[in-house]
Coordinates of C-alpha atoms in Angstrom, one line a residue:
A11 CA -20.7 28.9 4.6
L12 CA -17.1 28.3 5.6
R13 CA -15.3 25.0 5.4
E14 CA -12.1 24.1 7.1
V15 CA -9.9 21.8 5.2
K16 CA -6.8 20.0 6.4
Q17 CA -4.2 19.6 3.8
R18 CA -1.3 17.2 4.0
L19 CA 1.6 19.4 2.8
H20 CA 4.0 16.5 2.5
Q21 CA 1.8 14.4 0.2
S22 CA 3.3 15.4 -3.2
T23 CA 6.9 14.9 -2.1
F24 CA 6.1 11.6 -0.4
R25 CA 4.3 10.4 -3.6
E26 CA 7.3 11.4 -5.7
A27 CA 9.8 9.7 -3.5
V28 CA 7.8 6.5 -3.2
L29 CA 7.2 6.3 -7.0
Q30 CA 10.9 7.0 -7.7
A31 CA 12.0 4.3 -5.3
Y32 CA 9.8 1.7 -7.2
D33 CA 10.7 3.0 -10.7
G34 CA 7.2 4.3 -11.1
R35 CA 5.5 0.9 -10.8
C36 CA 2.7 -0.4 -8.7
A37 CA 4.2 -2.7 -6.0
L38 CA 1.5 -5.3 -6.6
S39 CA 0.7 -5.3 -10.3
G40 CA 3.8 -3.7 -11.8
L41 CA 1.6 -1.2 -13.6
P42 CA 3.8 1.6 -14.9
E43 CA 1.3 4.4 -15.4
S44 CA 1.9 7.0 -12.7
L45 CA -1.5 8.7 -13.3
L46 CA -3.1 5.5 -12.0
I47 CA -0.7 5.0 -9.0
D48 CA -1.0 6.4 -5.4
A49 CA 1.6 6.5 -2.7
A50 CA -0.2 4.5 0.0
H51 CA 0.8 4.8 3.6
I52 CA 1.5 1.6 5.4
I53 CA 0.8 3.3 8.7
S54 CA -1.5 6.3 8.5
D55 CA 0.1 9.7 8.8
K56 CA -2.3 10.3 11.7
D57 CA 0.0 8.0 13.7
E58 CA 2.7 10.4 15.0
R59 CA 5.2 7.7 15.9
L60 CA 5.2 5.4 12.7
G61 CA 3.1 7.4 10.2
Q62 CA 5.9 9.6 8.9
P63 CA 5.9 10.4 5.2
V64 CA 9.1 8.4 4.4
V65 CA 9.6 5.8 1.7
P66 CA 9.8 2.8 4.1
N67 CA 6.2 3.8 5.2
G68 CA 5.0 3.9 1.6
L69 CA 3.9 1.6 -1.2
P70 CA 3.1 2.6 -4.8
L71 CA -0.3 1.1 -5.4
S72 CA -2.7 1.4 -8.3
K73 CA -5.9 3.1 -7.3
I74 CA -7.9 -0.2 -7.0
H75 CA -5.1 -1.9 -5.0
H76 CA -4.8 1.2 -2.8
A77 CA -8.6 1.0 -2.1
A78 CA -8.3 -2.7 -1.4
F79 CA -5.3 -2.2 0.9
D80 CA -7.0 0.6 2.9
S81 CA -10.2 -1.5 3.2
H82 CA -8.2 -4.5 4.5
L83 CA -9.2 -6.6 1.5
I84 CA -5.5 -7.0 0.6
G85 CA -2.8 -7.4 3.3
I86 CA 1.0 -7.5 3.1
D87 CA 2.9 -9.4 5.7
P88 CA 6.3 -8.5 7.0
D89 CA 7.9 -11.0 4.6
Y90 CA 6.4 -9.0 1.7
S91 CA 3.8 -11.6 0.8
V92 CA 0.4 -10.6 -0.4
H93 CA -2.8 -11.9 1.2
V94 CA -6.2 -11.5 -0.4
S95 CA -9.1 -11.6 2.0
E96 CA -11.4 -14.6 2.0
R97 CA -14.2 -12.2 1.2
L98 CA -12.6 -11.5 -2.2
L99 CA -11.4 -15.0 -2.8
A100 CA -14.9 -16.4 -2.4
Q101 CA -16.4 -14.0 -5.0
K102 CA -16.8 -14.8 -8.6
D103 CA -16.8 -11.9 -11.1
G104 CA -14.8 -10.7 -14.0
P105 CA -11.1 -10.2 -14.9
M106 CA -10.4 -7.4 -12.5
L107 CA -11.4 -9.5 -9.5
E108 CA -9.5 -12.5 -10.9
A109 CA -6.3 -10.3 -11.2
I110 CA -6.6 -9.3 -7.6
K111 CA -7.2 -12.9 -6.5
Q112 CA -4.1 -14.1 -8.3
L113 CA -2.0 -11.8 -6.1
N114 CA -2.6 -14.1 -3.2
G115 CA 0.7 -15.6 -2.0
R116 CA 2.8 -13.6 -4.3
S117 CA 5.6 -11.2 -3.2
I118 CA 5.4 -7.5 -3.8
L119 CA 7.9 -5.7 -6.1
L120 CA 10.6 -4.2 -4.0
P121 CA 12.9 -1.2 -4.5
S122 CA 16.5 -2.0 -5.4
R123 CA 17.8 0.1 -2.5
L124 CA 17.5 -1.7 0.8
R125 CA 16.8 1.5 2.7
D126 CA 13.7 2.1 0.5
R127 CA 12.1 -1.2 1.2
P128 CA 8.9 -1.3 3.3
D129 CA 9.6 -1.3 7.0
R130 CA 8.8 -4.8 8.4
D131 CA 7.6 -3.5 11.7
R132 CA 5.1 -1.2 10.0
L133 CA 4.0 -4.0 7.8
A134 CA 3.5 -6.3 10.8
Q135 CA 1.3 -3.7 12.5
R136 CA -0.8 -3.2 9.4
F137 CA -1.0 -6.9 8.7
E138 CA -2.5 -7.4 12.2
A139 CA -5.2 -5.0 11.2
F140 CA -5.8 -7.0 8.0
K141 CA -6.2 -10.2 10.0
E142 CA -8.5 -8.6 12.5
A143 CA -10.8 -7.3 9.7
A144 CA -11.2 -10.8 8.3

């Protein structure tokens, strides 16, 4: 059996640039362990217009935060504020869920260089998808 696999050749350089811009920390939690951090695209790289592998289209997120962001359980508005979905806010569980719920209303950590900050237009588009998923 043959299997065709698409590989995103830019992924490792994109990840490296995003993590470097944020000093190797998760933009939501501040976690400094690079083995637990992904470079999440704000707009998917499938979008030819806005999905480029550039730092303003990326966020360093821990694996759990990345999964929540991609599932629209966490949203980030164009003013860099975090929004946690009502679905998660209504749940009662353990410390991991409580840590995510405490992000609601907080601002993300931002890179010191202005040019590396998340693009507000991309965040606005992604935040609309978060609101529609609610």
